[in-house]
PDB file of C-alpha atoms in Angstrom:
ATOM      1  CA  MET A   1     -32.678 166.839 210.814  1.00 76.00           C
ATOM      2  CA  LYS A   2     -33.783 170.458 211.447  1.00 75.00           C
ATOM      3  CA  LEU A   3     -31.616 173.433 212.086  1.00 76.00           C
ATOM      4  CA  TYR A   4     -33.025 176.493 213.636  1.00 77.00           C
ATOM      5  CA  LEU A   5     -31.130 179.688 212.582  1.00 76.00           C
ATOM      6  CA  LYS A   6     -30.928 183.033 214.027  1.00 75.00           C
ATOM      7  CA  TYR A   7     -29.927 185.853 211.743  1.00 76.00           C
ATOM      8  CA  ASP A   8     -29.529 189.592 211.691  1.00 77.00           C
ATOM      9  CA  ILE A   9     -31.372 191.075 208.653  1.00 76.00           C
ATOM     10  CA  ASN A  10     -29.430 194.163 208.737  1.00 76.00           C
ATOM     11  CA  ILE A  11     -25.847 192.421 208.498  1.00 81.00           C
ATOM     12  CA  ILE A  12     -27.244 190.380 205.538  1.00 84.00           C
ATOM     13  CA  PHE A  13     -28.503 193.498 203.896  1.00 83.00           C
ATOM     14  CA  ARG A  14     -25.350 195.391 204.257  1.00 83.00           C
ATOM     15  CA  LYS A  15     -23.164 192.149 203.173  1.00 86.00           C
ATOM     16  CA  THR A  16     -25.445 191.904 200.102  1.00 86.00           C
ATOM     17  CA  LEU A  17     -25.239 195.565 199.268  1.00 84.00           C
ATOM     18  CA  GLU A  18     -21.373 195.435 199.582  1.00 86.00           C
ATOM     19  CA  ASN A  19     -21.040 192.487 197.378  1.00 87.00           C
ATOM     20  CA  GLN A  20     -23.126 194.052 194.701  1.00 84.00           C
ATOM     21  CA  LEU A  21     -21.630 197.301 194.710  1.00 84.00           C
ATOM     22  CA  ASP A  22     -18.116 195.749 194.723  1.00 87.00           C
ATOM     23  CA  LYS A  23     -19.069 193.892 191.594  1.00 84.00           C
ATOM     24  CA  ILE A  24     -19.402 197.193 189.631  1.00 81.00           C
ATOM     25  CA  GLY A  25     -16.160 198.396 190.993  1.00 83.00           C
ATOM     26  CA  ILE A  26     -17.238 201.916 191.936  1.00 80.00           C
ATOM     27  CA  ALA A  27     -15.837 203.434 195.147  1.00 85.00           C
ATOM     28  CA  TYR A  28     -18.721 204.065 197.947  1.00 84.00           C
ATOM     29  CA  LYS A  29     -19.457 204.363 201.605  1.00 84.00           C
ATOM     30  CA  ILE A  30     -22.301 202.891 203.402  1.00 82.00           C
ATOM     31  CA  ASN A  31     -23.856 205.731 205.762  1.00 75.00           C
ATOM     32  CA  GLY A  32     -26.609 203.747 207.263  1.00 68.00           C
ATOM     33  CA  LEU A  33     -29.080 201.239 206.775  1.00 64.00           C
ATOM     34  CA  GLY A  34     -30.325 202.537 203.502  1.00 70.00           C
ATOM     35  CA  GLU A  35     -27.940 204.883 202.341  1.00 78.00           C
ATOM     36  CA  VAL A  36     -24.941 204.810 200.065  1.00 82.00           C
ATOM     37  CA  GLU A  37     -22.826 207.612 199.145  1.00 82.00           C
ATOM     38  CA  PHE A  38     -20.553 207.333 195.990  1.00 83.00           C
ATOM     39  CA  THR A  39     -17.243 209.359 195.662  1.00 84.00           C
ATOM     40  CA  GLN A  40     -18.091 210.143 192.156  1.00 83.00           C
ATOM     41  CA  PRO A  41     -21.533 210.585 190.277  1.00 83.00           C
ATOM     42  CA  LEU A  42     -22.658 207.229 188.594  1.00 81.00           C
ATOM     43  CA  ASN A  43     -23.435 207.314 184.726  1.00 84.00           C
ATOM     44  CA  PRO A  44     -26.845 206.083 183.502  1.00 85.00           C
ATOM     45  CA  GLN A  45     -25.277 202.593 182.757  1.00 86.00           C
ATOM     46  CA  GLU A  46     -23.978 202.192 186.316  1.00 84.00           C
ATOM     47  CA  VAL A  47     -27.059 203.040 187.627  1.00 84.00           C
ATOM     48  CA  LYS A  48     -28.921 200.533 185.424  1.00 87.00           C
ATOM     49  CA  GLU A  49     -26.471 197.778 186.271  1.00 86.00           C
ATOM     50  CA  LEU A  50     -26.687 198.479 189.884  1.00 85.00           C
ATOM     51  CA  THR A  51     -30.470 198.605 189.679  1.00 87.00           C
ATOM     52  CA  VAL A  52     -30.564 195.076 188.139  1.00 88.00           C
ATOM     53  CA  LEU A  53     -28.068 193.679 190.522  1.00 85.00           C
ATOM     54  CA  LEU A  54     -29.898 195.001 193.573  1.00 85.00           C
ATOM     55  CA  SER A  55     -33.457 194.093 192.409  1.00 87.00           C
ATOM     56  CA  THR A  56     -32.337 190.320 192.319  1.00 87.00           C
ATOM     57  CA  TYR A  57     -32.144 190.734 196.163  1.00 84.00           C
ATOM     58  CA  GLY A  58     -35.472 192.747 196.445  1.00 85.00           C
ATOM     59  CA  ILE A  59     -33.601 196.069 197.078  1.00 83.00           C
ATOM     60  CA  LYS A  60     -34.688 198.877 195.182  1.00 83.00           C
ATOM     61  CA  ILE A  61     -33.104 202.316 194.530  1.00 81.00           C
ATOM     62  CA  ILE A  62     -35.494 205.173 195.784  1.00 75.00           C
ATOM     63  CA  ASN A  63     -35.541 208.197 193.489  1.00 75.00           C
ATOM     64  CA  ASP A  64     -38.311 210.310 195.063  1.00 81.00           C
ATOM     65  CA  HIS A  65     -37.215 212.629 198.010  1.00 83.00           C
ATOM     66  CA  LYS A  66     -40.444 211.925 199.961  1.00 87.00           C
ATOM     67  CA  THR A  67     -40.181 208.160 199.530  1.00 87.00           C
ATOM     68  CA  GLU A  68     -36.469 208.309 200.427  1.00 86.00           C
ATOM     69  CA  ILE A  69     -37.321 210.167 203.768  1.00 91.00           C
ATOM     70  CA  VAL A  70     -40.078 207.753 204.680  1.00 92.00           C
ATOM     71  CA  GLN A  71     -37.641 204.932 204.063  1.00 89.00           C
ATOM     72  CA  ARG A  72     -34.919 206.805 206.221  1.00 90.00           C
ATOM     73  CA  ILE A  73     -37.559 207.117 209.002  1.00 93.00           C
ATOM     74  CA  LYS A  74     -38.453 203.312 208.998  1.00 92.00           C
ATOM     75  CA  ASP A  75     -34.786 202.304 208.842  1.00 90.00           C
ATOM     76  CA  THR A  76     -33.843 204.585 211.860  1.00 91.00           C
ATOM     77  CA  VAL A  77     -37.057 203.336 213.885  1.00 92.00           C
ATOM     78  CA  THR A  78     -35.946 199.893 213.205  1.00 90.00           C
ATOM     79  CA  GLU A  79     -32.442 200.808 214.184  1.00 87.00           C
ATOM     80  CA  MET A  80     -33.548 202.439 217.332  1.00 88.00           C
ATOM     81  CA  VAL A  81     -35.985 199.693 218.339  1.00 88.00           C
ATOM     82  CA  ASN A  82     -33.274 197.027 217.808  1.00 86.00           C
ATOM     83  CA  ASN A  83     -30.217 198.701 219.112  1.00 80.00           C
ATOM     84  CA  THR A  84     -29.741 197.749 222.743  1.00 70.00           C
ATOM     85  CA  THR A  85     -27.191 200.541 223.555  1.00 68.00           C
ATOM     86  CA  ILE A  86     -29.728 203.427 222.799  1.00 65.00           C
ATOM     87  CA  GLU A  87     -31.096 204.808 225.994  1.00 62.00           C
ATOM     88  CA  LYS A  88     -34.775 203.542 225.885  1.00 62.00           C
ATOM     89  CA  SER A  89     -36.228 206.789 227.614  1.00 60.00           C
ATOM     90  CA  PHE A  90     -34.972 208.703 224.608  1.00 69.00           C
ATOM     91  CA  LYS A  91     -37.958 210.405 222.888  1.00 85.00           C
ATOM     92  CA  THR A  92     -38.526 209.043 219.313  1.00 86.00           C
ATOM     93  CA  SER A  93     -39.297 212.563 218.165  1.00 90.00           C
ATOM     94  CA  VAL A  94     -35.853 213.877 219.256  1.00 90.00           C
ATOM     95  CA  TYR A  95     -33.986 210.743 218.183  1.00 90.00           C
ATOM     96  CA  LEU A  96     -35.492 211.019 214.614  1.00 91.00           C
ATOM     97  CA  SER A  97     -34.734 214.711 214.351  1.00 92.00           C
ATOM     98  CA  GLU A  98     -31.129 214.342 215.502  1.00 90.00           C
ATOM     99  CA  LYS A  99     -30.400 211.366 213.413  1.00 89.00           C
ATOM    100  CA  LEU A 100     -32.390 212.665 209.946  1.00 88.00           C
ATOM    101  CA  GLU A 101     -31.505 216.384 210.726  1.00 90.00           C
ATOM    102  CA  TYR A 102     -35.297 217.446 209.931  1.00 91.00           C
ATOM    103  CA  SER A 103     -37.803 218.654 212.531  1.00 92.00           C
ATOM    104  CA  TYR A 104     -40.248 216.089 213.875  1.00 93.00           C
ATOM    105  CA  THR A 105     -43.186 217.875 212.597  1.00 93.00           C
ATOM    106  CA  TYR A 106     -41.809 217.771 209.048  1.00 92.00           C
ATOM    107  CA  LEU A 107     -40.929 214.036 209.334  1.00 93.00           C
ATOM    108  CA  SER A 108     -44.335 213.201 210.861  1.00 93.00           C
ATOM    109  CA  SER A 109     -46.148 215.050 207.957  1.00 93.00           C
ATOM    110  CA  ILE A 110     -44.212 213.195 205.263  1.00 92.00           C
ATOM    111  CA  PHE A 111     -44.631 209.881 206.917  1.00 93.00           C
ATOM    112  CA  SER A 112     -48.209 210.316 207.346  1.00 94.00           C
ATOM    113  CA  GLU A 113     -48.875 211.637 203.847  1.00 91.00           C
ATOM    114  CA  ASN A 114     -47.095 208.685 202.343  1.00 89.00           C
ATOM    115  CA  THR A 115     -47.999 205.726 204.645  1.00 90.00           C
ATOM    116  CA  TYR A 116     -51.530 206.834 205.803  1.00 93.00           C
ATOM    117  CA  SER A 117     -50.218 206.109 209.347  1.00 93.00           C
ATOM    118  CA  SER A 118     -48.234 207.814 212.068  1.00 94.00           C
ATOM    119  CA  ILE A 119     -44.655 207.455 213.154  1.00 94.00           C
ATOM    120  CA  GLU A 120     -45.963 206.446 216.406  1.00 94.00           C
ATOM    121  CA  SER A 121     -48.048 203.550 215.175  1.00 94.00           C
ATOM    122  CA  PHE A 122     -45.170 202.500 213.317  1.00 95.00           C
ATOM    123  CA  VAL A 123     -42.852 202.661 216.325  1.00 93.00           C
ATOM    124  CA  ILE A 124     -45.372 200.497 218.309  1.00 93.00           C
ATOM    125  CA  LEU A 125     -45.584 197.950 215.460  1.00 94.00           C
ATOM    126  CA  LYS A 126     -41.601 197.676 215.459  1.00 93.00           C
ATOM    127  CA  ARG A 127     -41.487 197.348 219.240  1.00 92.00           C
ATOM    128  CA  ILE A 128     -44.115 194.668 219.389  1.00 94.00           C
ATOM    129  CA  ASP A 129     -42.266 192.872 216.516  1.00 93.00           C
ATOM    130  CA  ARG A 130     -39.084 193.039 218.670  1.00 93.00           C
ATOM    131  CA  ALA A 131     -40.938 192.067 221.645  1.00 93.00           C
ATOM    132  CA  LYS A 132     -42.033 188.815 219.778  1.00 92.00           C
ATOM    133  CA  SER A 133     -38.569 187.982 218.824  1.00 90.00           C
ATOM    134  CA  LEU A 134     -37.325 188.492 222.267  1.00 91.00           C
ATOM    135  CA  ILE A 135     -39.994 186.214 223.698  1.00 89.00           C
ATOM    136  CA  ILE A 136     -39.439 183.337 220.915  1.00 88.00           C
ATOM    137  CA  LYS A 137     -35.667 183.597 220.185  1.00 85.00           C
ATOM    138  CA  ASP A 138     -34.146 185.002 223.326  1.00 84.00           C
ATOM    139  CA  ARG A 139     -36.715 183.496 225.599  1.00 86.00           C
ATOM    140  CA  LEU A 140     -36.806 186.417 227.795  1.00 88.00           C
ATOM    141  CA  THR A 141     -39.507 187.028 230.498  1.00 88.00           C
ATOM    142  CA  LEU A 142     -42.233 189.570 230.023  1.00 90.00           C
ATOM    143  CA  THR A 143     -40.379 191.850 232.582  1.00 91.00           C
ATOM    144  CA  GLU A 144     -37.159 191.627 230.715  1.00 91.00           C
ATOM    145  CA  VAL A 145     -38.859 192.476 227.515  1.00 91.00           C
ATOM    146  CA  ALA A 146     -40.476 195.488 228.920  1.00 89.00           C
ATOM    147  CA  TYR A 147     -37.260 196.570 230.348  1.00 88.00           C
ATOM    148  CA  THR A 148     -35.460 195.843 227.193  1.00 88.00           C
ATOM    149  CA  LEU A 149     -37.859 197.857 225.001  1.00 88.00           C
ATOM    150  CA  GLY A 150     -38.208 200.803 227.415  1.00 86.00           C
ATOM    151  CA  TYR A 151     -41.861 200.262 228.320  1.00 87.00           C
ATOM    152  CA  SER A 152     -42.726 201.841 231.754  1.00 87.00           C
ATOM    153  CA  SER A 153     -44.138 198.682 233.068  1.00 90.00           C
ATOM    154  CA  VAL A 154     -45.225 194.981 231.886  1.00 91.00           C
ATOM    155  CA  ALA A 155     -48.839 196.245 231.872  1.00 93.00           C
ATOM    156  CA  HIS A 156     -48.095 198.892 229.301  1.00 93.00           C
ATOM    157  CA  LEU A 157     -46.201 196.237 227.232  1.00 92.00           C
ATOM    158  CA  SER A 158     -49.115 193.786 227.654  1.00 92.00           C
ATOM    159  CA  ALA A 159     -51.703 196.466 226.676  1.00 93.00           C
ATOM    160  CA  GLN A 160     -49.980 197.386 223.425  1.00 94.00           C
ATOM    161  CA  PHE A 161     -49.133 193.760 222.541  1.00 92.00           C
ATOM    162  CA  LYS A 162     -52.791 192.715 222.810  1.00 93.00           C
ATOM    163  CA  LYS A 163     -54.005 195.978 220.987  1.00 94.00           C
ATOM    164  CA  THR A 164     -51.466 195.109 218.191  1.00 93.00           C
ATOM    165  CA  THR A 165     -51.776 191.397 217.813  1.00 92.00           C
ATOM    166  CA  GLY A 166     -55.201 190.337 219.409  1.00 93.00           C
ATOM    167  CA  LEU A 167     -53.175 188.369 222.186  1.00 91.00           C
ATOM    168  CA  THR A 168     -51.870 188.960 225.305  1.00 91.00           C
ATOM    169  CA  PRO A 169     -48.057 188.252 225.589  1.00 90.00           C
ATOM    170  CA  THR A 170     -48.814 185.442 228.102  1.00 88.00           C
ATOM    171  CA  VAL A 171     -51.158 183.732 225.696  1.00 90.00           C
ATOM    172  CA  PHE A 172     -48.475 184.288 222.925  1.00 89.00           C
ATOM    173  CA  GLN A 173     -45.758 182.743 224.890  1.00 86.00           C
ATOM    174  CA  ARG A 174     -48.222 179.618 225.670  1.00 87.00           C
ATOM    175  CA  ILE A 175     -48.771 179.310 221.926  1.00 88.00           C
ATOM    176  CA  ILE A 176     -45.189 179.188 221.014  1.00 85.00           C
ATOM    177  CA  LYS A 177     -44.355 176.714 223.783  1.00 84.00           C
ATOM    178  CA  GLN A 178     -47.214 174.327 222.563  1.00 86.00           C
ATOM    179  CA  ARG A 179     -45.856 174.635 218.910  1.00 83.00           C
ATOM    180  CA  GLU A 180     -42.513 173.670 219.983  1.00 81.00           C
ATOM    181  CA  ALA A 181     -43.821 170.777 222.226  1.00 80.00           C
ATOM    182  CA  ASN A 182     -45.614 169.486 219.264  1.00 80.00           C
ATOM    183  CA  LYS A 183     -42.553 169.422 216.911  1.00 70.00           C
TER     184      LYS A 183
END
């Protein structure tokens, strides 16, 4: 017997983080996807213990300011792409600037310097990943996917999908249906 599972990685991350933070018994507040605020400073032993506990789950503590900003950009973009309540016509640059409280020019510069890629390219990759998920898991039509992700048209979605994956969304759908039929 096989079970197919659907999960939300953000909920898993948050619960894992809460469980590990509760183990060390320090008061905290989770501010966002990758940010924890402690009510009192951590001593070196607590930081070491927390580092070991979190590393078991592949979670790393970031100590470098630029790396922290890049991670916050990635987390915010992921949140933006996955959040169905955010207005899709909202410009990424405005959203990131308001959410992270830095100018978009600064954020773009830090991101490019550290990832050798642009924020725009990262947004496209996340949108296409989300499109694949909507096609596979939610069984949405291409029109519904385009609307959900804020594309101006199915043609625009298809062009970005093909450029990113090498396949058109229609061919991708066909491959998924074939795989499921062969199971």
